[in-house]
Coordinates of C-alpha atoms and ligand atoms in Angstrom, one line a residue:
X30 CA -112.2 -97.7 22.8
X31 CA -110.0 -100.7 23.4
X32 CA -107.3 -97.7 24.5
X33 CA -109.8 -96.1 26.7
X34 CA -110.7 -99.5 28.3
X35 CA -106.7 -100.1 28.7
X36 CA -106.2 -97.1 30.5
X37 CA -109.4 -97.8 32.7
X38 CA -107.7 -101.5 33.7
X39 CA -104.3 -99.6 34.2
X40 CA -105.6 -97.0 36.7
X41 CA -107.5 -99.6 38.5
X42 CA -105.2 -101.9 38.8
X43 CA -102.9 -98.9 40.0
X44 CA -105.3 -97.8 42.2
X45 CA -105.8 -101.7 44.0
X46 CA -101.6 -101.6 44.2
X47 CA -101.7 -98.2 45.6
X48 CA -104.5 -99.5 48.3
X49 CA -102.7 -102.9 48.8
X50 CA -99.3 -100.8 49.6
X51 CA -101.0 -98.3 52.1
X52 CA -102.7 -100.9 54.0
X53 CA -99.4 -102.7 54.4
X54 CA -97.9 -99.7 55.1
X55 CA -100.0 -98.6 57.3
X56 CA -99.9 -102.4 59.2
X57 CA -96.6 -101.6 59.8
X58 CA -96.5 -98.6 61.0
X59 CA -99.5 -99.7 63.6
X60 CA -97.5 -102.6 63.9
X61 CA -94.2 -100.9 64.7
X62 CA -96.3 -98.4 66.8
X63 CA -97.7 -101.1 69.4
X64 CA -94.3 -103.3 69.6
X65 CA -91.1 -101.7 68.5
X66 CA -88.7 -104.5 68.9
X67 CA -85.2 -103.3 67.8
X68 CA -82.8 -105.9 68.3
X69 CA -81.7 -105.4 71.8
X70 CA -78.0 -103.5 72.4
X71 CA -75.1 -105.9 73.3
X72 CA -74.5 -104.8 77.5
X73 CA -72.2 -107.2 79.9
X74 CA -73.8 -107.6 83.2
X75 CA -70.5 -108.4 84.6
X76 CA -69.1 -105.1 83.9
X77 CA -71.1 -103.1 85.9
X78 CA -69.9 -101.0 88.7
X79 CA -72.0 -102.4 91.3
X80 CA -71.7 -101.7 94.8
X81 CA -72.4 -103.1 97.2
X82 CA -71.3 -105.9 95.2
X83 CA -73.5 -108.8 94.6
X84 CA -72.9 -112.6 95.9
X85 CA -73.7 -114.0 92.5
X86 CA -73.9 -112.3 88.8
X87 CA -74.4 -113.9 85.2
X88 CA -74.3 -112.6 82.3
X89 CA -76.7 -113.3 79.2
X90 CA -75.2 -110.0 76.1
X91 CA -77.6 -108.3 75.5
X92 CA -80.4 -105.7 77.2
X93 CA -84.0 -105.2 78.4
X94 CA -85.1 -101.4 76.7
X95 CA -87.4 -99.2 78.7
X96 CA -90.3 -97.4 76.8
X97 CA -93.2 -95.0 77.7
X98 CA -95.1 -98.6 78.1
X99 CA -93.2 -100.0 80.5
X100 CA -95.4 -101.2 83.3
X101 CA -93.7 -102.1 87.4
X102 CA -96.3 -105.0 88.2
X103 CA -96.6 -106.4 90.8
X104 CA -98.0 -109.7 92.2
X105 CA -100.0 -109.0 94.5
X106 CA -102.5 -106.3 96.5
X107 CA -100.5 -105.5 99.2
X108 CA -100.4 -101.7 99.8
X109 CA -96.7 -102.5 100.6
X110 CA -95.4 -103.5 97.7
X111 CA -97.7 -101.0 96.1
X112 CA -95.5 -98.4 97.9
X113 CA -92.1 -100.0 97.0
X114 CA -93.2 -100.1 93.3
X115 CA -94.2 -96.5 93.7
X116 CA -91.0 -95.4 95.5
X117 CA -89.2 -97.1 92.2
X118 CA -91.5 -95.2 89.7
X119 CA -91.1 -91.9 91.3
X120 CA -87.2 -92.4 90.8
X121 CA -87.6 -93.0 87.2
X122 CA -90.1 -90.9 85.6
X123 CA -88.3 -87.5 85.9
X124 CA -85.4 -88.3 83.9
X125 CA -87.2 -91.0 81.4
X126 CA -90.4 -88.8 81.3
X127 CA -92.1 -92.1 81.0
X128 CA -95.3 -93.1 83.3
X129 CA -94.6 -96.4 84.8
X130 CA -97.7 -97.6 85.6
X131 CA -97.7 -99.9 88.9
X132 CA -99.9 -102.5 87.7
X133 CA -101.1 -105.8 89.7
X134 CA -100.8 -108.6 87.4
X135 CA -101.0 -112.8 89.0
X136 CA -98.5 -113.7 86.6
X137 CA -94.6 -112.3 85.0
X138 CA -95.7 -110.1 81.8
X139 CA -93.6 -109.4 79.0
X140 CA -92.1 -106.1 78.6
X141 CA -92.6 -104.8 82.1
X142 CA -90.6 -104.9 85.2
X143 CA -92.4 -107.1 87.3
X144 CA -92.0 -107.2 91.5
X145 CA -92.8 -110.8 93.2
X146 CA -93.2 -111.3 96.5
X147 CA -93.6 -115.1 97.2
X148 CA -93.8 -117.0 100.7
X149 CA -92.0 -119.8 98.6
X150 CA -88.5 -117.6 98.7
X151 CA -88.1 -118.3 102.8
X152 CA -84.1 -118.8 101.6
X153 CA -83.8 -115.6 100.3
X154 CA -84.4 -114.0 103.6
X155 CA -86.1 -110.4 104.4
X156 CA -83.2 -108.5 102.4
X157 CA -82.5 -111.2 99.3
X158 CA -83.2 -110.7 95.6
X159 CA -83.4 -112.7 92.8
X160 CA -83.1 -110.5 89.3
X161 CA -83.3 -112.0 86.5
X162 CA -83.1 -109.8 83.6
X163 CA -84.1 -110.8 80.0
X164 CA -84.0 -109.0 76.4
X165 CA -87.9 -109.4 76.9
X166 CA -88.7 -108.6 80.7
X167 CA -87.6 -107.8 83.9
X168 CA -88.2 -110.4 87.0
X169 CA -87.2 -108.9 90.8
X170 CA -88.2 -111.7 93.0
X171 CA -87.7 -111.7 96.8
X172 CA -89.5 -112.8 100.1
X173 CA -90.1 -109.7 101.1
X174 CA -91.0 -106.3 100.0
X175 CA -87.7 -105.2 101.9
X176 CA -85.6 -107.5 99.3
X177 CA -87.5 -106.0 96.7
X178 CA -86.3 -102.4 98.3
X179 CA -82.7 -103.7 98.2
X180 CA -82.8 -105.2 94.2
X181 CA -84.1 -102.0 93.1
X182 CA -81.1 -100.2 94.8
X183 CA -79.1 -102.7 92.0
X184 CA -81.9 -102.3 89.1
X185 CA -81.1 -98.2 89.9
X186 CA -77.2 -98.9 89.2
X187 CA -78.1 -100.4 85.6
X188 CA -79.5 -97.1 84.4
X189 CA -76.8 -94.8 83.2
X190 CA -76.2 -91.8 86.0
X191 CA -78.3 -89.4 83.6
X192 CA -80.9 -91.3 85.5
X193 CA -80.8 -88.8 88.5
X194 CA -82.1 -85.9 86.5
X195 CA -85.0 -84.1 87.5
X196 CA -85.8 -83.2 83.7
X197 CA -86.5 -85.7 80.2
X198 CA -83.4 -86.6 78.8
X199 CA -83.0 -88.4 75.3
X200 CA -81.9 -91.4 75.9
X201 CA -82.2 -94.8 75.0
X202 CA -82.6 -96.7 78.5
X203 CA -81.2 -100.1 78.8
X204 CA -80.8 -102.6 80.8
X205 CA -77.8 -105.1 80.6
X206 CA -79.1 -109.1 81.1
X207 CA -78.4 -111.8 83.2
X208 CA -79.2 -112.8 86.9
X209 CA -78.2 -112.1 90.2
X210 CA -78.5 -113.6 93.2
X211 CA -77.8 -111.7 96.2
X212 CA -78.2 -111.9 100.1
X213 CA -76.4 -109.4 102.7
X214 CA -73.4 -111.0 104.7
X215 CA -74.6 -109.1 108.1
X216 CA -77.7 -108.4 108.8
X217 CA -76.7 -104.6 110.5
X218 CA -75.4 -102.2 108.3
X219 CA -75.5 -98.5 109.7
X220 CA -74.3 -95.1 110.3
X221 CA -74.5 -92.6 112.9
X222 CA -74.6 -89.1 112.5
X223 CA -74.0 -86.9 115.6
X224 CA -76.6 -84.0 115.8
X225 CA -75.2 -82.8 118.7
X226 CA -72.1 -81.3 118.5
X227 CA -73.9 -79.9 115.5
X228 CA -77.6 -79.9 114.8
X229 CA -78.8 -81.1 111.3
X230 CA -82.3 -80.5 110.4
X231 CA -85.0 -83.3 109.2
X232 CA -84.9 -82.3 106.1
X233 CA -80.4 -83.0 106.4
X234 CA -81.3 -86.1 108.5
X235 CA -83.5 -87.1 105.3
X236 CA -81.0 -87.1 102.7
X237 CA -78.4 -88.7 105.2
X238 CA -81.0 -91.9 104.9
X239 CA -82.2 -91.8 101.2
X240 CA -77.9 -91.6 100.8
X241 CA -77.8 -95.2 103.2
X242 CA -80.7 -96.7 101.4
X243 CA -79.2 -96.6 98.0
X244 CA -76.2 -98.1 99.5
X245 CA -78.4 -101.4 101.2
X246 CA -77.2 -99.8 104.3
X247 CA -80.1 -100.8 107.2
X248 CA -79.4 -98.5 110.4
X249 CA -79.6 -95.1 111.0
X250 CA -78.0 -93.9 114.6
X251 CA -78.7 -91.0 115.5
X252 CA -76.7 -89.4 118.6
X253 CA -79.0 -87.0 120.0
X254 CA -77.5 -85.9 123.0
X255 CA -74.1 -84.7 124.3
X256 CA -72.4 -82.1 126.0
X257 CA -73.0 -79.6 123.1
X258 CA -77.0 -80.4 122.9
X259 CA -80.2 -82.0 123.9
X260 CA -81.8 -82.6 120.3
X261 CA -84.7 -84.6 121.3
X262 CA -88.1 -83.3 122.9
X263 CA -88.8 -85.2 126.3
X264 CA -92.0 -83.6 127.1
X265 CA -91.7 -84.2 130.9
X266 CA -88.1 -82.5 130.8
X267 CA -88.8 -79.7 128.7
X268 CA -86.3 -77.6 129.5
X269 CA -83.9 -80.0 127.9
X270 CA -84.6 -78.7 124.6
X271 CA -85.5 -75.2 125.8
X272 CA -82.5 -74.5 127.0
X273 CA -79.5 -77.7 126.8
X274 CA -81.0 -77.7 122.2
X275 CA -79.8 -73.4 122.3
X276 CA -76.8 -73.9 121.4
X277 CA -73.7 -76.2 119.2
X278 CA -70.4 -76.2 118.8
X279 CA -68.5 -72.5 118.1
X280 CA -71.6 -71.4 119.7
X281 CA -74.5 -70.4 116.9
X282 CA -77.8 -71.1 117.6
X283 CA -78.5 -74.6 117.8
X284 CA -82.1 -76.9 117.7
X285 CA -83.8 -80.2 118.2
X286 CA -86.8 -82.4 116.6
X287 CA -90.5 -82.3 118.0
X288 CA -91.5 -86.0 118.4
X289 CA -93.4 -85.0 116.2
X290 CA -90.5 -84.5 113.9
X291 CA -88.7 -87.8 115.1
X292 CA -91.7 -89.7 114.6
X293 CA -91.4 -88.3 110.8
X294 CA -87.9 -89.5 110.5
X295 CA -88.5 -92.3 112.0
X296 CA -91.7 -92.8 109.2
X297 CA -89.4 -91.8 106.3
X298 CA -87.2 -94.8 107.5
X299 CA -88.8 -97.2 107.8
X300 CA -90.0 -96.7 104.2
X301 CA -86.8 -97.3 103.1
X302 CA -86.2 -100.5 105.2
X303 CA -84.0 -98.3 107.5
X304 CA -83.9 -99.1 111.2
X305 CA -84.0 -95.4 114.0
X306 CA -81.2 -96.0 116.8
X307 CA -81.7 -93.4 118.9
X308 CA -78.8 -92.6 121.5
X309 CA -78.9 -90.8 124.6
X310 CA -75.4 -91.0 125.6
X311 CA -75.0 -91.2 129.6
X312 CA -73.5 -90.9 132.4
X313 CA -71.0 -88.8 130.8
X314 CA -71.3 -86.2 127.6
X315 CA -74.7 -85.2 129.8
X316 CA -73.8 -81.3 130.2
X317 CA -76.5 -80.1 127.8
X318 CA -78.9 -81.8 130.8
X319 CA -76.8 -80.8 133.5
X320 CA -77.1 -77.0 131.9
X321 CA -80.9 -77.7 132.1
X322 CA -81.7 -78.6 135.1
X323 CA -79.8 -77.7 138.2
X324 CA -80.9 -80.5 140.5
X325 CA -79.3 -83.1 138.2
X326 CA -75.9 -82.0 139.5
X327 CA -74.7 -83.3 142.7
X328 CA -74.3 -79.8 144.2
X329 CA -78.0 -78.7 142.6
X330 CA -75.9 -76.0 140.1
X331 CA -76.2 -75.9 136.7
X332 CA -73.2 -75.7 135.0
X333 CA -73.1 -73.1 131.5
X334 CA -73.7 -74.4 128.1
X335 CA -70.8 -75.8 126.2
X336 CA -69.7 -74.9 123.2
X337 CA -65.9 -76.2 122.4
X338 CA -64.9 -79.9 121.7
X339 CA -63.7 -81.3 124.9
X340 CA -64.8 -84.9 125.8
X341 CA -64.7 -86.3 129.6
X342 CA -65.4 -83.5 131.8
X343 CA -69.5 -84.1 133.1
X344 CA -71.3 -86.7 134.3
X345 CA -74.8 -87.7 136.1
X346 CA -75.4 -87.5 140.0
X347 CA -75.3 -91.6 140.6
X348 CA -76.0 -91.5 144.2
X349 CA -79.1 -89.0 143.4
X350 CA -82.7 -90.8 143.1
X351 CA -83.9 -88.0 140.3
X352 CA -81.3 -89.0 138.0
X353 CA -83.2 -92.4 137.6
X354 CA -86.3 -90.7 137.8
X355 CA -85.1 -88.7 134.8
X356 CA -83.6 -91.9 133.0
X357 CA -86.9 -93.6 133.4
X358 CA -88.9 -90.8 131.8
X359 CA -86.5 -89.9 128.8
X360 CA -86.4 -94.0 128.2
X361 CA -90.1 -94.1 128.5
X362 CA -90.9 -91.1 126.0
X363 CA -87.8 -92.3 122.9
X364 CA -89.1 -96.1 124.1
X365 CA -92.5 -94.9 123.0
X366 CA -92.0 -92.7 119.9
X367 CA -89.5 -95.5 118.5
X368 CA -90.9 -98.9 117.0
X369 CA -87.4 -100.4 116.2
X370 CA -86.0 -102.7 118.9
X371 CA -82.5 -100.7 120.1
X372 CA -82.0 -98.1 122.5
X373 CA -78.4 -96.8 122.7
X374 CA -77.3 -95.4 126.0
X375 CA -73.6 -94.3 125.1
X376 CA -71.6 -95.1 128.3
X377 CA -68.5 -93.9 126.7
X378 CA -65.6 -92.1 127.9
X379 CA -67.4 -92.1 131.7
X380 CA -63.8 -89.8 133.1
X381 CA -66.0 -88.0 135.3
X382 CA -67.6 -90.5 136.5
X383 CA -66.0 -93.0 139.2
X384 CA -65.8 -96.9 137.9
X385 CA -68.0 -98.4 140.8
X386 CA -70.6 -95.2 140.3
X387 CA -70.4 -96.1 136.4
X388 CA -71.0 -99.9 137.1
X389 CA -74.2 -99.0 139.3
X390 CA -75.5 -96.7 136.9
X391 CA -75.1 -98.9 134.0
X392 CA -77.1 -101.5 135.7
X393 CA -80.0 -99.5 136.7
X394 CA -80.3 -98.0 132.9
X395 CA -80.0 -101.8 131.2
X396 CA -82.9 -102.3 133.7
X397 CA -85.1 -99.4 132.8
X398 CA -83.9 -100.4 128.9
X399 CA -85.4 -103.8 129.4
X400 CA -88.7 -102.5 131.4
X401 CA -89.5 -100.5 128.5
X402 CA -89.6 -103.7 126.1
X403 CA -86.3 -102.5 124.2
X404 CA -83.0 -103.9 123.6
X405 CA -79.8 -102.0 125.5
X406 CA -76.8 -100.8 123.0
X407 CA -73.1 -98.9 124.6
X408 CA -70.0 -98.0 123.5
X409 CA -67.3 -100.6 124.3
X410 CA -66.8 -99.0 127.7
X411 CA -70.7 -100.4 129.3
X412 CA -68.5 -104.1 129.5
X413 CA -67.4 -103.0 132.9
X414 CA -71.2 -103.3 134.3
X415 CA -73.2 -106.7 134.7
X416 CA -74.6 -106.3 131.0
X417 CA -76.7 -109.3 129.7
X418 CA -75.9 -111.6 127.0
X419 CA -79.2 -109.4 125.3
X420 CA -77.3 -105.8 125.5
X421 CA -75.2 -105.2 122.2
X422 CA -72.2 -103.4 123.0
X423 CA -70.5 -101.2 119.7
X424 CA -66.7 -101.2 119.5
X425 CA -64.8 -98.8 118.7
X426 CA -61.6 -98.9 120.7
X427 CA -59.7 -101.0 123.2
X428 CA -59.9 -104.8 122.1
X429 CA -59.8 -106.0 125.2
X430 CA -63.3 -104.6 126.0
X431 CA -64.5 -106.0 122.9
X432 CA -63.2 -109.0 124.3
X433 CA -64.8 -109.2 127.0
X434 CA -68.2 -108.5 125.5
X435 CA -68.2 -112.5 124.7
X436 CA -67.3 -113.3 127.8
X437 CA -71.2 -111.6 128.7
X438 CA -72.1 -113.2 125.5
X439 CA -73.0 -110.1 124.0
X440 CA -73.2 -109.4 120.4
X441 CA -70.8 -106.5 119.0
X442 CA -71.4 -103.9 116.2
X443 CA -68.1 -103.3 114.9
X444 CA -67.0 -99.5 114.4
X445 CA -63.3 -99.2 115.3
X446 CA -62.3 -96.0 115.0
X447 CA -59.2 -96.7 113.2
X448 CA -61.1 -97.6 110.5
X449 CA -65.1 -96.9 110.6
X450 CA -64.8 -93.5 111.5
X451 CA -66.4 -90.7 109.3
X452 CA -64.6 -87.7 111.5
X453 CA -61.3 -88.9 110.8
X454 CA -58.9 -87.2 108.1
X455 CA -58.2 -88.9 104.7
X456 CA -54.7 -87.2 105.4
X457 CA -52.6 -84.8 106.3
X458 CA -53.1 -82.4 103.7
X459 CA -57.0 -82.1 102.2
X460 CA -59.0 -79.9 104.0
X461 CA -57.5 -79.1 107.5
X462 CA -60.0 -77.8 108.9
X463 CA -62.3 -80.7 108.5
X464 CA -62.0 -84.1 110.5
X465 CA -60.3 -85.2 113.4
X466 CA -56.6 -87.2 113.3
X467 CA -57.1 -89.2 116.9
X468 CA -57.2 -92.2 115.5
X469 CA -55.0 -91.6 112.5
X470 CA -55.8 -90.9 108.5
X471 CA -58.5 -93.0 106.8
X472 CA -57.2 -92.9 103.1
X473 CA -59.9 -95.0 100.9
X474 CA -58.3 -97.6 100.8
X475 CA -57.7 -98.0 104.3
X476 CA -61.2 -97.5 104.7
X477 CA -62.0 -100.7 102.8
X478 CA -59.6 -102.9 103.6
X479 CA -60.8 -104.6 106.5
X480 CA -62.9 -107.1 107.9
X481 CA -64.8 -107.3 111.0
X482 CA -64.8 -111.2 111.4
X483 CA -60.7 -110.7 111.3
X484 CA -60.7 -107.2 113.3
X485 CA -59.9 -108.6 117.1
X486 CA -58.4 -111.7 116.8
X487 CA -61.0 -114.1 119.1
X488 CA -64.3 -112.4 117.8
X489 CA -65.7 -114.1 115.1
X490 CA -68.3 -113.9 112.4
X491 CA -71.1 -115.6 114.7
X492 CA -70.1 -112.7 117.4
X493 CA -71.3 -110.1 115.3
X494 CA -74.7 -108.2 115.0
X495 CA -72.9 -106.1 111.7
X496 CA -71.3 -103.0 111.1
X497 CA -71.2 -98.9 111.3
X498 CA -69.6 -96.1 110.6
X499 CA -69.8 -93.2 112.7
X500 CA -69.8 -89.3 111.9
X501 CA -69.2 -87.7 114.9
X502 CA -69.7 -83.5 113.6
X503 CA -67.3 -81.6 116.6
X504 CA -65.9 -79.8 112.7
X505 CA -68.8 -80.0 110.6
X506 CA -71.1 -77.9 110.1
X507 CA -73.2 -78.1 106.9
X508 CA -73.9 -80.8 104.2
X509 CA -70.8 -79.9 102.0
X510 CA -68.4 -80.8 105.2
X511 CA -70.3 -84.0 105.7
X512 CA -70.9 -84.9 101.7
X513 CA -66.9 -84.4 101.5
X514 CA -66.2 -86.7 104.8
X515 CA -68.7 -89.4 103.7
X516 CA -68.2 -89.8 100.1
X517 CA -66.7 -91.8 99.1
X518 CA -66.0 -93.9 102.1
X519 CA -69.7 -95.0 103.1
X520 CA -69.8 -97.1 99.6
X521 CA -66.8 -98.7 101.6
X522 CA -68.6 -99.7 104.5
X523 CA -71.6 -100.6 102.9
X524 CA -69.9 -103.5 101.0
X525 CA -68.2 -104.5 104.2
X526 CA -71.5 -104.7 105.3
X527 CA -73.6 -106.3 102.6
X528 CA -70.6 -108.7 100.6
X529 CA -68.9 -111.3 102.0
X530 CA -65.1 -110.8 102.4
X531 CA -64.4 -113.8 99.6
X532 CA -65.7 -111.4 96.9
X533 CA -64.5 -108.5 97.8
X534 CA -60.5 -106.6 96.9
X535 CA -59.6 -103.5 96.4
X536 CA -58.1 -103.7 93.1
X537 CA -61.6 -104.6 91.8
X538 CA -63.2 -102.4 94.5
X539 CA -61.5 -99.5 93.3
X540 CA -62.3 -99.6 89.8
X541 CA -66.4 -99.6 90.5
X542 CA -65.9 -97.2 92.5
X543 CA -64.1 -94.7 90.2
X544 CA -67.7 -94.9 87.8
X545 CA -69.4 -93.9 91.2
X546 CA -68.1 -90.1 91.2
X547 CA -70.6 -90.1 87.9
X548 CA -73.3 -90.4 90.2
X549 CA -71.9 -88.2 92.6
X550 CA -71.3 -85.3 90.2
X551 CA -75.5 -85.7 89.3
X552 CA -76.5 -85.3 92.9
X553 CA -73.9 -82.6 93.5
X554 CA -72.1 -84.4 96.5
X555 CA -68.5 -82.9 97.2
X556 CA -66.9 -86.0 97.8
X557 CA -63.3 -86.3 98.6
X558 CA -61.5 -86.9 95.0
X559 CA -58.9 -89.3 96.4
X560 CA -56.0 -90.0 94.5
X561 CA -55.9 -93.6 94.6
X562 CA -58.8 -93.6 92.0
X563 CA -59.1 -93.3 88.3
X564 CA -62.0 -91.4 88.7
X565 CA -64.9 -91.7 85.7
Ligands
LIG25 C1 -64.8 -90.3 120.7 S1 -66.3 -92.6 119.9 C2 -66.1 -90.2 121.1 C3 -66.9 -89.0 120.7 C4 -66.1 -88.1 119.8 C5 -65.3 -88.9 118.9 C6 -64.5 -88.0 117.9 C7 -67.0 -92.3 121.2 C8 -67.9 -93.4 121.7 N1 -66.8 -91.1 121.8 O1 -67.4 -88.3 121.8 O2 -67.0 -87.2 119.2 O3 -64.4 -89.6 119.6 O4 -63.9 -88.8 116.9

């Protein structure tokens, strides 16, 4: 009995241990389920490869992890910010799998990424950031949904390049701590892609922007017309298209955008904080137009369509009355389809056209310019006319001209070819087919080490709207030629553009930039492998 009653006691009490141990077990297993909180991984802020690099960066050791719970809140309604958080969501999930909920939420929250736009943060101007990132949280504060568009560009360079996946990968994601402050050096920071001498599609046009914004870069110039093609639709002119669009360089069919289509572009754009300069490059590089439509040439022939490389050789009837008739309704139309303040006229290389011809017509087209509400930009050349201390004139050769841009007290966007340009060789052996050699080889390096506030001695930082690097496209053709003539040099130019010149050198420069061929080989861009980096 006593033994029966022993055993009775034993298996109870068993049965109470074994209940006591599953419900603590099972508390921490719920527990662990709701808030895993592994000690966070050891990661130095300071030693990542950012670029463009930031003004300011501390450190704390250690790392914010990512989970399926991760939240991007935001502080407040605005369908704005909602669409910046989204853009930033839709870049993570593939490759995490996770959801990232865009939540509104007044205050910071622990273990999200939280986006906060306050009126407070006038210092940090339209483009600053503040990130501070802890082993708990993530804060991205700015003044303006377009500085919260620039941090995540940064926040995008702390994920590991496995990132750009479009499938789940296993991996932990982590996020190295500390803070950065940062704050662009000049507020224009382009590239110009010429879709004349070869046409790119929308679609090309596209990934030529998405490529800027992750680079901070701000402006987007498009050259829509030369001698090789009218790319734009002017719907009074229509024949522009119709007939001066046929055709590009080496002669295959060539094509143009609907304003339809530009207005798209133009949409995508501005989503990414990225400024449409369009440029319809007169009185010279005009014989796509002149091919169109006969009474725009002083003798009322149209000349054929041109298909080789030549620069120079056309230019517009000055003393004719239809050529301003015809300025005035292709300014009106781009004027109309194009909410950002520029319009580039060109004005370069005007060797058809006779200086005190050039001078009148330069006038009259800054006039129609202004009576369409927008801001006139030329090539270096427009100095010659009466330009206003409004008109921004773009240098890219001849100092003296830039020069003499102050004496107008115009602004300057500083391209000189020597340096900015995207068409010119890396050397004398890679490719040689691709690139032009007029104004020498831009090796990497050469490419980077410059400033504009030093370029033409006499022009200053306070002279300067910002920078850009032009791709003119006489020898390319498709997206591999460009990918291999723009990376890597446009990471170049966007620090030049975005970091003062105190924090920048090449020694340092070169080294970030070697881990960027990671993210390269994940998009599949054919960049140009120079051999002055210790590739990752
Ligand atoms: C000069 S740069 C040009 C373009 C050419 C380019 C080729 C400038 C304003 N004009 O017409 O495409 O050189 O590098």
């Amino acid at each position: 009995m006593q033994h029966s009653n022993n055993n009775k006691i034993q298996s109870l009490m068993k049965n109470i241990h074994h209940l006591v141990l599953t419900f603590f077990s099972m508390c921490f297993v719920l527990a662990s389920c709701q808030k895993p909180t592994p000690a966070p991984t050891p990661k130095d802020l300071l030693k990542e490869s950012f670029i463009p690099k930031p003004a300011k960066v501390e450190a704390f050791g250690s790392s914010f992890r990512i989970y399926n719970e991760t939240q991007i809140a935001i502080n407040s309604n605005s369908n704005e910010l909602k669409r910046v958080a989204e853009y930033f969501a839709q870049i993570l999930r593939p490759a995490t799998g996770f959801d990232f909920n865009v939540v509104q939420k007044e205050e910071e929250s622990k273990g999200d990424i939280n986006f906060i736009v306050s009126e407070k943060l006038s210092e940090l101007g339209n483009e600053g950031y503040t990130l501070t990132i802890t082993d708990d949280k993530v804060v991205l504060l700015a003044h303006k949904s377009e500085g919260i568009f620039r941090g995540i560009q940064t926040i995008r360079q702390l994920f590991p390049p496995e990132i750009e996946r479009t499938e789940p990968q296993n991996i932990i994601w982590e996020l190295a701590s500390g803070i950065i402050n940062d704050q662009p050096n000049y507020s224009y920071r382009g590239s110009m892609l010429d879709v004349s001498r070869h046409f790119f599609t929308v679609e090309e046009v596209k990934q030529y922007i998405d490529w800027l914004a992750r680079y901070k870069m701000n402006v987007m110039h498009l050259h829509l017309t030369d001698d090789q093609g009218w790319r734009i639709e002017i719907k009074k002119w229509p024949k522009l298209t119709e007939i001066g669009g046929s055709t590009e360089v080496g002669g295959e069919k060539g094509g143009y955008y609907t304003q339809e289509q530009y207005k798209d572009l133009v949409r995508y754009a501005s989503e990414r904080y990225i400024t449409i300069i369009p440029e319809i490059d007169v009185p010279g590089h005009t014989n796509a137009a002149l091919a169109s439509y006969p009474e725009l040439n002083c003798d009322d022939k149209a000349p054929e369509l041109y298909t080789g490389t030549k620069v120079g050789f056309s230019s517009f009837c000055i003393e004719k009355e239809i050529t301003y008739q015809f300025m005035n309704d292709v300014i009106s139309e781009i004027a109309s389809i194009t909410p950002g303040p520029y319009i580039h006229i060109g004005g370069d290389e005007p060797n058809a056209t006779k200086k005190e011809d050039y001078i009148l017509f330069i006038n009259k087209v800054q006039d129609i310019v202004s009576d369409h509400k927008k801001i006139m930009i030329g090539w270096n050349e427009v100095v010659s006319a009466e330009i206003k201390p409004t008109t921004i004139v773009q240098f890219w050769t001849r100092k003296e001209e830039a020069k003499e841009a102050l004496e107008h007290g115009a602004k300057l966007i500083m391209s000189p070819a020597k340096r900015a340009y995207l068409d010119m060789k890396y050397d004398s052996i890679t490719n040689p087919q691709l690139g032009l050699n007029w104004a020498g080889y831009i090796e990497v390096d050469k490419a980077y080490n410059w400033q504009p506030e030093t370029y033409v001695p006499e022009i200053g930082k306070d002279n300067i709207l910002g920078i850009e690097c032009p791709l003119w496209t006489e020898t390319v053709s498709n997206m591999d030629e460009m990918e291999f003539l723009v990376f890597p040099r446009l990471l170049g130019y966007s620090e030049i553009g975005w970091s003062k010149s105190d924090i920048r050198n090449w020694e340092d420069y070169k080294t970030r930039l070697g881990y960027h061929s990671l993210i390269f080989k994940e998009l599949g861009i054919d960049y140009y492998a120079s051999k002055l980096i210790d590739w990752k």
